[in-house]
PDB file of C-alpha atoms in Angstrom:
ATOM      1  CA  MET C   1     -12.348  -3.169   7.664  1.00  0.00           C
ATOM      2  CA  ARG C   2      -8.872  -4.626   7.585  1.00  0.00           C
ATOM      3  CA  ASP C   3      -6.061  -2.396   6.335  1.00  0.00           C
ATOM      4  CA  VAL C   4      -8.073   0.771   6.979  1.00  0.00           C
ATOM      5  CA  ASP C   5      -4.918   2.661   7.973  1.00  0.00           C
ATOM      6  CA  PHE C   6      -3.306   1.835   4.624  1.00  0.00           C
ATOM      7  CA  TYR C   7      -6.325   3.125   2.685  1.00  0.00           C
ATOM      8  CA  LYS C   8      -6.518   6.271   4.824  1.00  0.00           C
ATOM      9  CA  GLN C   9      -2.837   6.972   4.209  1.00  0.00           C
ATOM     10  CA  VAL C  10      -3.205   6.614   0.446  1.00  0.00           C
ATOM     11  CA  ILE C  11      -6.167   9.008   0.494  1.00  0.00           C
ATOM     12  CA  ARG C  12      -4.105  11.548   2.472  1.00  0.00           C
ATOM     13  CA  ASN C  13      -1.060  11.045   0.241  1.00  0.00           C
ATOM     14  CA  ASN C  14      -3.232  12.093  -2.686  1.00  0.00           C
ATOM     15  CA  ASP C  15      -4.068  15.365  -0.917  1.00  0.00           C
ATOM     16  CA  LEU C  16      -7.636  14.275  -0.212  1.00  0.00           C
ATOM     17  CA  LYS C  17      -9.616  14.213   2.995  1.00  0.00           C
ATOM     18  CA  VAL C  18     -10.544  10.957   4.676  1.00  0.00           C
ATOM     19  CA  THR C  19     -14.335  11.259   4.709  1.00  0.00           C
ATOM     20  CA  ARG C  20     -17.099   9.038   6.052  1.00  0.00           C
ATOM     21  CA  GLN C  21     -18.353   8.584   2.505  1.00  0.00           C
ATOM     22  CA  ARG C  22     -14.989   7.346   1.227  1.00  0.00           C
ATOM     23  CA  LEU C  23     -14.567   5.002   4.168  1.00  0.00           C
ATOM     24  CA  SER C  24     -18.134   3.704   3.760  1.00  0.00           C
ATOM     25  CA  VAL C  25     -17.586   2.853   0.093  1.00  0.00           C
ATOM     26  CA  LEU C  26     -14.271   1.163   0.916  1.00  0.00           C
ATOM     27  CA  GLU C  27     -15.998  -0.789   3.685  1.00  0.00           C
ATOM     28  CA  ILE C  28     -18.762  -2.035   1.348  1.00  0.00           C
ATOM     29  CA  LEU C  29     -16.198  -3.118  -1.243  1.00  0.00           C
ATOM     30  CA  ALA C  30     -14.104  -4.848   1.447  1.00  0.00           C
ATOM     31  CA  GLU C  31     -17.172  -6.715   2.724  1.00  0.00           C
ATOM     32  CA  ASN C  32     -17.879  -7.914  -0.818  1.00  0.00           C
ATOM     33  CA  LYS C  33     -14.361  -9.030  -1.643  1.00  0.00           C
ATOM     34  CA  GLY C  34     -14.135 -10.937  -4.901  1.00  0.00           C
ATOM     35  CA  GLU C  35     -17.359  -9.435  -6.204  1.00  0.00           C
ATOM     36  CA  HIS C  36     -17.450  -6.806  -8.909  1.00  0.00           C
ATOM     37  CA  LEU C  37     -20.168  -4.436  -7.758  1.00  0.00           C
ATOM     38  CA  LYS C  38     -21.982  -1.899  -9.897  1.00  0.00           C
ATOM     39  CA  ALA C  39     -22.257   1.605  -8.430  1.00  0.00           C
ATOM     40  CA  GLU C  40     -25.970   0.996  -7.896  1.00  0.00           C
ATOM     41  CA  GLU C  41     -25.195  -2.150  -5.893  1.00  0.00           C
ATOM     42  CA  VAL C  42     -22.726  -0.232  -3.727  1.00  0.00           C
ATOM     43  CA  PHE C  43     -25.392   2.438  -3.219  1.00  0.00           C
ATOM     44  CA  GLN C  44     -28.051  -0.127  -2.231  1.00  0.00           C
ATOM     45  CA  ARG C  45     -25.731  -1.602   0.394  1.00  0.00           C
ATOM     46  CA  ILE C  46     -24.667   1.794   1.753  1.00  0.00           C
ATOM     47  CA  LYS C  47     -28.134   3.328   2.010  1.00  0.00           C
ATOM     48  CA  CYS C  48     -29.149   0.694   4.579  1.00  0.00           C
ATOM     49  CA  ARG C  49     -26.535   2.166   6.923  1.00  0.00           C
ATOM     50  CA  HIS C  50     -26.415   5.729   5.640  1.00  0.00           C
ATOM     51  CA  PRO C  51     -29.743   6.738   4.102  1.00  0.00           C
ATOM     52  CA  GLU C  52     -28.456  10.310   3.827  1.00  0.00           C
ATOM     53  CA  TYR C  53     -25.932   9.340   1.105  1.00  0.00           C
ATOM     54  CA  GLY C  54     -27.080   9.870  -2.459  1.00  0.00           C
ATOM     55  CA  ILE C  55     -26.264   7.871  -5.566  1.00  0.00           C
ATOM     56  CA  ALA C  56     -24.234  10.803  -6.941  1.00  0.00           C
ATOM     57  CA  THR C  57     -22.009  10.666  -3.854  1.00  0.00           C
ATOM     58  CA  VAL C  58     -21.355   6.973  -4.470  1.00  0.00           C
ATOM     59  CA  TYR C  59     -20.490   7.584  -8.142  1.00  0.00           C
ATOM     60  CA  ARG C  60     -18.116  10.452  -7.294  1.00  0.00           C
ATOM     61  CA  THR C  61     -16.503   8.474  -4.481  1.00  0.00           C
ATOM     62  CA  LEU C  62     -15.941   5.400  -6.658  1.00  0.00           C
ATOM     63  CA  GLN C  63     -14.408   7.604  -9.370  1.00  0.00           C
ATOM     64  CA  THR C  64     -12.059   9.245  -6.870  1.00  0.00           C
ATOM     65  CA  LEU C  65     -11.019   5.921  -5.347  1.00  0.00           C
ATOM     66  CA  PHE C  66     -10.406   4.571  -8.852  1.00  0.00           C
ATOM     67  CA  GLU C  67      -8.284   7.597  -9.796  1.00  0.00           C
ATOM     68  CA  ILE C  68      -6.019   7.181  -6.770  1.00  0.00           C
ATOM     69  CA  GLY C  69      -5.706   3.440  -7.363  1.00  0.00           C
ATOM     70  CA  LEU C  70      -7.545   1.969  -4.384  1.00  0.00           C
ATOM     71  CA  VAL C  71     -10.371   0.586  -6.497  1.00  0.00           C
ATOM     72  CA  ASP C  72     -10.305  -1.223  -9.817  1.00  0.00           C
ATOM     73  CA  ARG C  73     -12.962  -0.504 -12.426  1.00  0.00           C
ATOM     74  CA  LEU C  74     -14.019  -3.161 -14.898  1.00  0.00           C
ATOM     75  CA  ARG C  75     -16.101  -2.296 -17.941  1.00  0.00           C
ATOM     76  CA  LEU C  76     -17.836  -5.148 -19.705  1.00  0.00           C
ATOM     77  CA  ASP C  77     -19.610  -5.162 -23.041  1.00  0.00           C
ATOM     78  CA  ASP C  78     -22.859  -4.054 -21.380  1.00  0.00           C
ATOM     79  CA  GLY C  79     -21.264  -0.649 -20.709  1.00  0.00           C
ATOM     80  CA  VAL C  80     -21.801  -0.849 -16.940  1.00  0.00           C
ATOM     81  CA  ALA C  81     -18.754  -0.258 -14.740  1.00  0.00           C
ATOM     82  CA  ARG C  82     -18.091  -2.671 -11.911  1.00  0.00           C
ATOM     83  CA  TYR C  83     -15.788  -1.971  -8.993  1.00  0.00           C
ATOM     84  CA  GLU C  84     -13.663  -3.944  -6.579  1.00  0.00           C
ATOM     85  CA  LEU C  85     -11.261  -3.015  -3.821  1.00  0.00           C
ATOM     86  CA  LEU C  86      -7.623  -3.597  -4.666  1.00  0.00           C
ATOM     87  CA  PRO C  87      -5.521  -5.206  -1.952  1.00  0.00           C
ATOM     88  CA  PRO C  88      -2.858  -3.102  -0.209  1.00  0.00           C
ATOM     89  CA  THR C  89       0.675  -3.548  -1.461  1.00  0.00           C
ATOM     90  CA  ALA C  90       3.863  -3.059   0.505  1.00  0.00           C
ATOM     91  CA  ASN C  91       5.724  -1.644  -2.507  1.00  0.00           C
ATOM     92  CA  ALA C  92       2.934   0.685  -3.597  1.00  0.00           C
ATOM     93  CA  ASN C  93       3.617   4.153  -4.870  1.00  0.00           C
ATOM     94  CA  PRO C  94       2.109   6.265  -2.083  1.00  0.00           C
ATOM     95  CA  LYS C  95       0.513   8.575  -4.649  1.00  0.00           C
ATOM     96  CA  ARG C  96      -0.961   5.842  -6.833  1.00  0.00           C
ATOM     97  CA  VAL C  97      -1.537   2.287  -5.675  1.00  0.00           C
ATOM     98  CA  ARG C  98      -2.886   0.724  -8.848  1.00  0.00           C
ATOM     99  CA  GLN C  99      -1.040  -2.434  -9.642  1.00  0.00           C
ATOM    100  CA  ARG C 100      -2.154  -4.327 -12.650  1.00  0.00           C
ATOM    101  CA  GLN C 101      -1.387  -7.944 -13.110  1.00  0.00           C
ATOM    102  CA  HIS C 102      -4.994  -8.028 -11.954  1.00  0.00           C
ATOM    103  CA  HIS C 103      -6.987  -9.655 -14.702  1.00  0.00           C
ATOM    104  CA  HIS C 104     -10.469 -11.048 -15.237  1.00  0.00           C
ATOM    105  CA  LEU C 105     -12.104 -14.209 -16.527  1.00  0.00           C
ATOM    106  CA  ILE C 106     -15.585 -13.272 -17.749  1.00  0.00           C
ATOM    107  CA  CYS C 107     -18.326 -15.828 -18.345  1.00  0.00           C
ATOM    108  CA  THR C 108     -20.230 -14.982 -21.530  1.00  0.00           C
ATOM    109  CA  VAL C 109     -23.189 -17.094 -20.386  1.00  0.00           C
ATOM    110  CA  CYS C 110     -23.947 -15.876 -16.839  1.00  0.00           C
ATOM    111  CA  ASN C 111     -21.674 -12.765 -16.717  1.00  0.00           C
ATOM    112  CA  ASN C 112     -19.822 -14.089 -13.664  1.00  0.00           C
ATOM    113  CA  VAL C 113     -16.436 -12.374 -13.246  1.00  0.00           C
ATOM    114  CA  LEU C 114     -13.434 -14.055 -11.633  1.00  0.00           C
ATOM    115  CA  SER C 115     -10.205 -12.206 -10.851  1.00  0.00           C
ATOM    116  CA  PHE C 116      -6.699 -13.552 -11.070  1.00  0.00           C
ATOM    117  CA  THR C 117      -3.364 -11.877 -10.421  1.00  0.00           C
ATOM    118  CA  ASP C 118      -0.773 -13.870 -12.371  1.00  0.00           C
ATOM    119  CA  ASP C 119       1.541 -11.613 -14.348  1.00  0.00           C
ATOM    120  CA  ILE C 120       1.241 -13.667 -17.513  1.00  0.00           C
ATOM    121  CA  LEU C 121       2.142 -10.689 -19.703  1.00  0.00           C
ATOM    122  CA  ALA C 122       5.462  -9.746 -18.059  1.00  0.00           C
ATOM    123  CA  ASP C 123       7.594 -11.139 -20.877  1.00  0.00           C
ATOM    124  CA  LYS C 124       5.402  -9.542 -23.550  1.00  0.00           C
ATOM    125  CA  LYS C 125       5.525  -6.202 -21.713  1.00  0.00           C
ATOM    126  CA  ALA C 126       9.335  -6.245 -21.689  1.00  0.00           C
ATOM    127  CA  GLU C 127       9.385  -7.291 -25.345  1.00  0.00           C
ATOM    128  CA  LEU C 128       7.056  -4.443 -26.386  1.00  0.00           C
ATOM    129  CA  GLU C 129       9.027  -1.883 -24.381  1.00  0.00           C
ATOM    130  CA  ALA C 130      12.270  -2.990 -26.036  1.00  0.00           C
ATOM    131  CA  GLN C 131      10.755  -3.177 -29.518  1.00  0.00           C
ATOM    132  CA  TYR C 132       9.032   0.215 -29.446  1.00  0.00           C
ATOM    133  CA  GLY C 133      11.185   2.093 -26.922  1.00  0.00           C
ATOM    134  CA  CYS C 134       8.172   2.858 -24.762  1.00  0.00           C
ATOM    135  CA  LYS C 135       7.437   2.511 -21.052  1.00  0.00           C
ATOM    136  CA  ILE C 136       4.266   0.527 -20.328  1.00  0.00           C
ATOM    137  CA  THR C 137       2.710   1.669 -17.083  1.00  0.00           C
ATOM    138  CA  ASP C 138      -0.589  -0.193 -17.047  1.00  0.00           C
ATOM    139  CA  TYR C 139      -2.458  -2.999 -18.753  1.00  0.00           C
ATOM    140  CA  GLU C 140      -5.475  -5.191 -18.216  1.00  0.00           C
ATOM    141  CA  LEU C 141      -6.424  -8.565 -19.604  1.00  0.00           C
ATOM    142  CA  LYS C 142     -10.005  -9.771 -19.999  1.00  0.00           C
ATOM    143  CA  ILE C 143     -10.511 -13.398 -20.971  1.00  0.00           C
ATOM    144  CA  TYR C 144     -13.973 -14.419 -22.154  1.00  0.00           C
ATOM    145  CA  GLY C 145     -15.427 -17.920 -22.020  1.00  0.00           C
ATOM    146  CA  SER C 146     -17.687 -20.108 -19.924  1.00  0.00           C
ATOM    147  CA  CYS C 147     -17.280 -20.478 -16.171  1.00  0.00           C
ATOM    148  CA  ALA C 148     -17.081 -23.979 -14.664  1.00  0.00           C
ATOM    149  CA  GLN C 149     -20.806 -24.067 -13.936  1.00  0.00           C
ATOM    150  CA  CYS C 150     -21.869 -22.923 -17.413  1.00  0.00           C
ATOM    151  CA  ALA C 151     -19.312 -25.127 -19.163  1.00  0.00           C
ATOM    152  CA  LYS C 152     -20.797 -28.346 -17.738  1.00  0.00           C
ATOM    153  CA  PRO C 153     -22.278 -30.484 -20.495  1.00  0.00           C
ATOM    154  CA  GLU C 154     -26.068 -30.919 -20.296  1.00  0.00           C
ATOM    155  CA  SER C 155     -25.705 -34.648 -19.680  1.00  0.00           C
ATOM    156  CA  GLU C 156     -23.637 -33.959 -16.529  1.00  0.00           C
ATOM    157  CA  GLU C 157     -26.271 -31.537 -15.253  1.00  0.00           C
ATOM    158  CA  GLN C 158     -29.036 -34.088 -15.819  1.00  0.00           C
ATOM    159  CA  HIS C 159     -27.105 -36.754 -13.876  1.00  0.00           C
ATOM    160  CA  SER C 160     -26.586 -34.424 -10.961  1.00  0.00           C
ATOM    161  CA  GLU C 161     -30.321 -33.713 -10.560  1.00  0.00           C
TER     162      GLU C 161
END
């Protein structure tokens, strides 16, 4: 896994031990970059290598990695959490890595999830902070619609067959 030293350092900076279980979950998420895996999917991939790990270990590990900001958690309308590894950042707070400006396009037809990192809300964030005198520390944007494949008109699909 690339950047393993960065992830280990963040774990240590949060007064946690670097365990095989934590590294295994990070490795699975790194190998499935761009996917948003359910805990059960992470477990299925891990148990091939480590049959001694239980599903509860995977859930606890994902929760811990989410809390310290190494993993992002996405909850869709089906109530199932999905996880993805966040990339390392040079300007990360060593205690908490989470950087938003990490948003999702969610297909309402096939449930495909695409990530994008544009900070399209920066101006609105500054405006809200000035207007209400608050300090916004985190936000997430979910945009729902049809992915490119599902948005194709039926006539196009028939021509391509």
